[in-house]
């Protein structure tokens, strides 16, 4: 009687939990509809014609003409030539009065210096113009000829990390049309400032045209091309694989050649934070499209659980691909099950007509003690040579549901949830799901059969049963064949209660343990709401890791550079493992530039090393270890001081994950911890202990 | 009121400890024995469970959050997420079942390597059920050798008789405190918890104001 009461309570709890879950899903769907409404204006905006192309072409032509001008500049310029050029500039209507005055002053004193100054100004102008160029597939492909990504790309990401920490969201970066880019401010050219003022009026127009810009579309297509070799560099494979992959994981980056690294390189080539933010939004839109079409992301494994040692962005990409794999598998499994049931129905008709008793091979049956044949649903493969205790039929392992795909943020959230509520819901949900799948695949089974399959140590075969295996006696009592473990036989065991609650339902027909659609919606929403410093920080670290991974085989065998390289490597590992990335990006860029110089300009790098050695001798202390030590101590102090900001960050993450929290809440009522029985003194002591410490 | 109670029931360090190993080696019994001096049969763990114990070792007051995991293979994906951030990991085997000892090398040490995010975490090998000496099939020497190979501390104990149970956890806590990075993590966790407690009253005040 008590058992029945519990069963009815369990059913009520289960139904209420199901109702809550359904409510959550309904809320989720209504949110989705709202989102679709909001997105429709963007779609309309995206269809507007492109007006930026002529402007781009104009810029390119200007750039080329000025390049020619530099090449054709005659040598040994005299004073007369200076004045003639000055007059020509005035006629062209240039507004570089300040530069002209400087040139004039210089020419009065030193004619040679005047020549150099003029070239320097021209070079600066060209750089300013070049910085306005929009990255394209062609320009980025050309850049891959360099052994490692240019340090200018990493520097732009560093600027974005620093600026992003002051912004609240990516939308703030997009909306900041009135503020010039820190990159331009850093350049400090009056020409750029004037150009920025002129461009300000056009920026609003450019924003709406960014998405449909031809170069942007090409970049997106190349980035997500599964068969393309866009942004692929030669990575020396002589090194052991562990050495190659260890650095990106040590610094919590992303694997070389992965989607994250390529994305980092593209974003680092944009020169304004606004366009970086716009391109990211374009990427998120593409991710939504790929998910709706169930297309894999390239450069990410297709069916691996999240790698917690990689950055969170990469973990999310892994979840996206894994969810696509699961969806595809479920479709196949469902079709297979449905076709088997249809065939079973047709077999029944045939047997009724012809009185034939032989079923087709793909359809599996189990015979009950009553002689009745029951269809096996969701059976995967025979479980060794096990047979059901009561019916003697073979035991089949069922197809089971896979567990949740947890990224590091969800793991933290789940753990805090379990700590706060004491819920054992996740384990019970999985156990119940497995029991239902087992029942569907093994008609006539009992709990003992499930335990023998699921938890072998909890079953003990009787030796007598083994000896008498030749003599089959269906009337033999169960206890003589074996028994459950002492702990499994214990009264109130939740395993037995779940077993009696479970119904025979194959895995593909069950409510999902892990809802892929819900999970992906959470991830894509997190992408849209991601904090700029979080995004650019992860991209910065990933690109940094790529550069070092490529450089290591080239420099490790070089006797001149190997020591300096490994000092740099050690530095970045320590810096990246520290949580205060924002304060280290400038130093990390300098370290990266050092490695870049060792590869591209070995002679100058050698000079630097010699100068460093000389200064080391003067100070009497080795430089690198000192730098590392100061970093460690500095990092610790800052870490202790700014624990508040860390907690705030955690709060922000939690708020972004409310849908998951409510989803978990819906299950806690069903699988909350059972209250200890009053008859036992130790359980009550245990509960008091728990209660006391929970208050703390 | 809350602040004074917080101070009186405070602790210096907070550590996360994880129990892993094959099913039915006695992980849950070990934990219950440590927490509440109980030696009864424990139903098989479903997924994960946890218990919290206050402990004073080396002059420090510690709060240990000890996570108990189900050893069945089907639960491995679920339990793998609880390796994250653990400062101590206890690998348990049953001295009366050799396969549980063999699986420490074949399965569980690989799980630790794969899922642990704390490179410096302290690991301990524990052989349980030494009270069944007549059924012992794994010698102490074998346990010591494997512990040395895996870089673990080593203890043999009995959850039933409580032999060595407290020593296991105390020794593990002491070793964790000897690792500077883990010590810092334990201290940081305490500070974070204090901040959370301080934020809660404000939240309740806000709620009151809203109503």
PDB file of C-alpha atoms in Angstrom, chain A residues 250 305 309 400-401 406 411-412 414-416 418-419 422 424 426-428 430-431 434 454-455 457-458 486-488 490 493-495 636 639 647 651 654 673 682 686 689 693 696, chain B residues 9 11 16 23-24 35 40-52 54 65 67 72 74-75 78 81-82 84 97 113-117 119 184 192-193 195-197 199:
ATOM      1  CA  UNK A 250      47.529  25.710 -22.087  1.00  0.00           C
ATOM      2  CA  UNK A 305      31.954  16.749 -26.472  1.00  0.00           C
ATOM      3  CA  UNK A 309      40.687  23.330 -22.082  1.00  0.00           C
ATOM      4  CA  UNK A 400      20.023   4.994 -25.358  1.00  0.00           C
ATOM      5  CA  UNK A 401      19.882   8.753 -25.208  1.00  0.00           C
ATOM      6  CA  UNK A 406      27.982  20.950 -21.152  1.00  0.00           C
ATOM      7  CA  UNK A 411      29.010  23.016 -15.888  1.00  0.00           C
ATOM      8  CA  UNK A 412      29.542  25.759 -13.364  1.00  0.00           C
ATOM      9  CA  UNK A 414      24.802  22.964 -13.076  1.00  0.00           C
ATOM     10  CA  UNK A 415      27.157  22.380 -10.181  1.00  0.00           C
ATOM     11  CA  UNK A 416      25.928  25.466  -8.359  1.00  0.00           C
ATOM     12  CA  UNK A 418      23.021  20.897  -7.490  1.00  0.00           C
ATOM     13  CA  UNK A 419      24.837  22.438  -4.532  1.00  0.00           C
ATOM     14  CA  UNK A 422      20.558  18.955  -3.540  1.00  0.00           C
ATOM     15  CA  UNK A 424      19.774  14.393  -8.123  1.00  0.00           C
ATOM     16  CA  UNK A 426      20.103  14.700 -13.828  1.00  0.00           C
ATOM     17  CA  UNK A 427      21.165  11.216 -12.780  1.00  0.00           C
ATOM     18  CA  UNK A 428      17.602  10.050 -12.198  1.00  0.00           C
ATOM     19  CA  UNK A 430      19.154   9.441 -17.316  1.00  0.00           C
ATOM     20  CA  UNK A 431      18.527   6.283 -15.302  1.00  0.00           C
ATOM     21  CA  UNK A 434      17.728   3.984 -19.802  1.00  0.00           C
ATOM     22  CA  UNK A 454      23.584  -1.753 -16.256  1.00  0.00           C
ATOM     23  CA  UNK A 455      25.396  -2.420 -12.990  1.00  0.00           C
ATOM     24  CA  UNK A 457      28.612  -5.626  -9.621  1.00  0.00           C
ATOM     25  CA  UNK A 458      25.130  -5.454  -8.098  1.00  0.00           C
ATOM     26  CA  UNK A 486      22.637  -6.162  -0.510  1.00  0.00           C
ATOM     27  CA  UNK A 487      22.532  -2.450  -1.235  1.00  0.00           C
ATOM     28  CA  UNK A 488      20.240  -2.892  -4.225  1.00  0.00           C
ATOM     29  CA  UNK A 490      17.579  -2.346   0.499  1.00  0.00           C
ATOM     30  CA  UNK A 493      15.949   1.924  -3.016  1.00  0.00           C
ATOM     31  CA  UNK A 494      15.301   4.556  -5.664  1.00  0.00           C
ATOM     32  CA  UNK A 495      16.355   2.190  -8.444  1.00  0.00           C
ATOM     33  CA  UNK A 636      48.275  37.780  -7.887  1.00  0.00           C
ATOM     34  CA  UNK A 639      43.599  39.068  -8.820  1.00  0.00           C
ATOM     35  CA  UNK A 647      31.746  38.020  -9.282  1.00  0.00           C
ATOM     36  CA  UNK A 651      26.354  37.370 -12.345  1.00  0.00           C
ATOM     37  CA  UNK A 654      24.014  33.736 -14.927  1.00  0.00           C
ATOM     38  CA  UNK A 673      16.364  14.468  -2.403  1.00  0.00           C
ATOM     39  CA  UNK A 682      22.157   8.778  11.583  1.00  0.00           C
ATOM     40  CA  UNK A 686      23.149  13.877   8.451  1.00  0.00           C
ATOM     41  CA  UNK A 689      24.736  18.616   9.412  1.00  0.00           C
ATOM     42  CA  UNK A 693      26.491  24.033   6.693  1.00  0.00           C
ATOM     43  CA  UNK A 696      27.009  29.130   5.968  1.00  0.00           C
TER      44      UNK A 696
ATOM     45  CA  UNK B   9      30.737  30.023  11.562  1.00  0.00           C
ATOM     46  CA  UNK B  11      36.161  28.986   7.570  1.00  0.00           C
ATOM     47  CA  UNK B  16      36.335  20.657  -3.899  1.00  0.00           C
ATOM     48  CA  UNK B  23      30.686   0.829  -9.148  1.00  0.00           C
ATOM     49  CA  UNK B  24      30.298  -0.842  -5.741  1.00  0.00           C
ATOM     50  CA  UNK B  35      30.721  12.520   7.337  1.00  0.00           C
ATOM     51  CA  UNK B  40      25.317   0.973   6.708  1.00  0.00           C
ATOM     52  CA  UNK B  41      24.762  -0.179   3.142  1.00  0.00           C
ATOM     53  CA  UNK B  42      24.278   2.715   0.737  1.00  0.00           C
ATOM     54  CA  UNK B  43      22.015   2.386  -2.300  1.00  0.00           C
ATOM     55  CA  UNK B  44      23.894   2.783  -5.590  1.00  0.00           C
ATOM     56  CA  UNK B  45      24.529   6.431  -6.419  1.00  0.00           C
ATOM     57  CA  UNK B  46      22.448   7.797  -9.282  1.00  0.00           C
ATOM     58  CA  UNK B  47      24.533  10.344 -11.179  1.00  0.00           C
ATOM     59  CA  UNK B  48      26.238  12.514  -8.586  1.00  0.00           C
ATOM     60  CA  UNK B  49      25.737  13.419  -4.966  1.00  0.00           C
ATOM     61  CA  UNK B  50      27.677  15.642  -2.596  1.00  0.00           C
ATOM     62  CA  UNK B  51      28.287  16.192   1.077  1.00  0.00           C
ATOM     63  CA  UNK B  52      29.905  19.060   2.920  1.00  0.00           C
ATOM     64  CA  UNK B  54      33.972  21.144   8.071  1.00  0.00           C
ATOM     65  CA  UNK B  65      32.668  19.901  -0.688  1.00  0.00           C
ATOM     66  CA  UNK B  67      31.341  15.003  -4.709  1.00  0.00           C
ATOM     67  CA  UNK B  72      28.445   2.768 -13.826  1.00  0.00           C
ATOM     68  CA  UNK B  74      26.435   4.906 -18.513  1.00  0.00           C
ATOM     69  CA  UNK B  75      26.851   7.738 -15.997  1.00  0.00           C
ATOM     70  CA  UNK B  78      27.280  13.046 -16.617  1.00  0.00           C
ATOM     71  CA  UNK B  81      31.611  17.509 -15.791  1.00  0.00           C
ATOM     72  CA  UNK B  82      32.268  17.410 -12.051  1.00  0.00           C
ATOM     73  CA  UNK B  84      36.196  20.734 -13.356  1.00  0.00           C
ATOM     74  CA  UNK B  97      37.901  -7.332  -6.654  1.00  0.00           C
ATOM     75  CA  UNK B 113      43.733  13.244 -17.437  1.00  0.00           C
ATOM     76  CA  UNK B 114      40.917  14.022 -19.867  1.00  0.00           C
ATOM     77  CA  UNK B 115      38.480  15.977 -17.715  1.00  0.00           C
ATOM     78  CA  UNK B 116      40.430  17.533 -14.881  1.00  0.00           C
ATOM     79  CA  UNK B 117      41.033  21.225 -15.521  1.00  0.00           C
ATOM     80  CA  UNK B 119      46.852  20.553 -13.550  1.00  0.00           C
ATOM     81  CA  UNK B 184      45.025  30.330  -3.482  1.00  0.00           C
ATOM     82  CA  UNK B 192      33.662  34.780  -3.413  1.00  0.00           C
ATOM     83  CA  UNK B 193      31.200  33.087  -1.101  1.00  0.00           C
ATOM     84  CA  UNK B 195      30.610  38.410  -1.383  1.00  0.00           C
ATOM     85  CA  UNK B 196      27.598  36.373  -2.436  1.00  0.00           C
ATOM     86  CA  UNK B 197      26.265  36.374   1.108  1.00  0.00           C
ATOM     87  CA  UNK B 199      24.755  40.540  -1.962  1.00  0.00           C
TER      88      UNK B 199
END
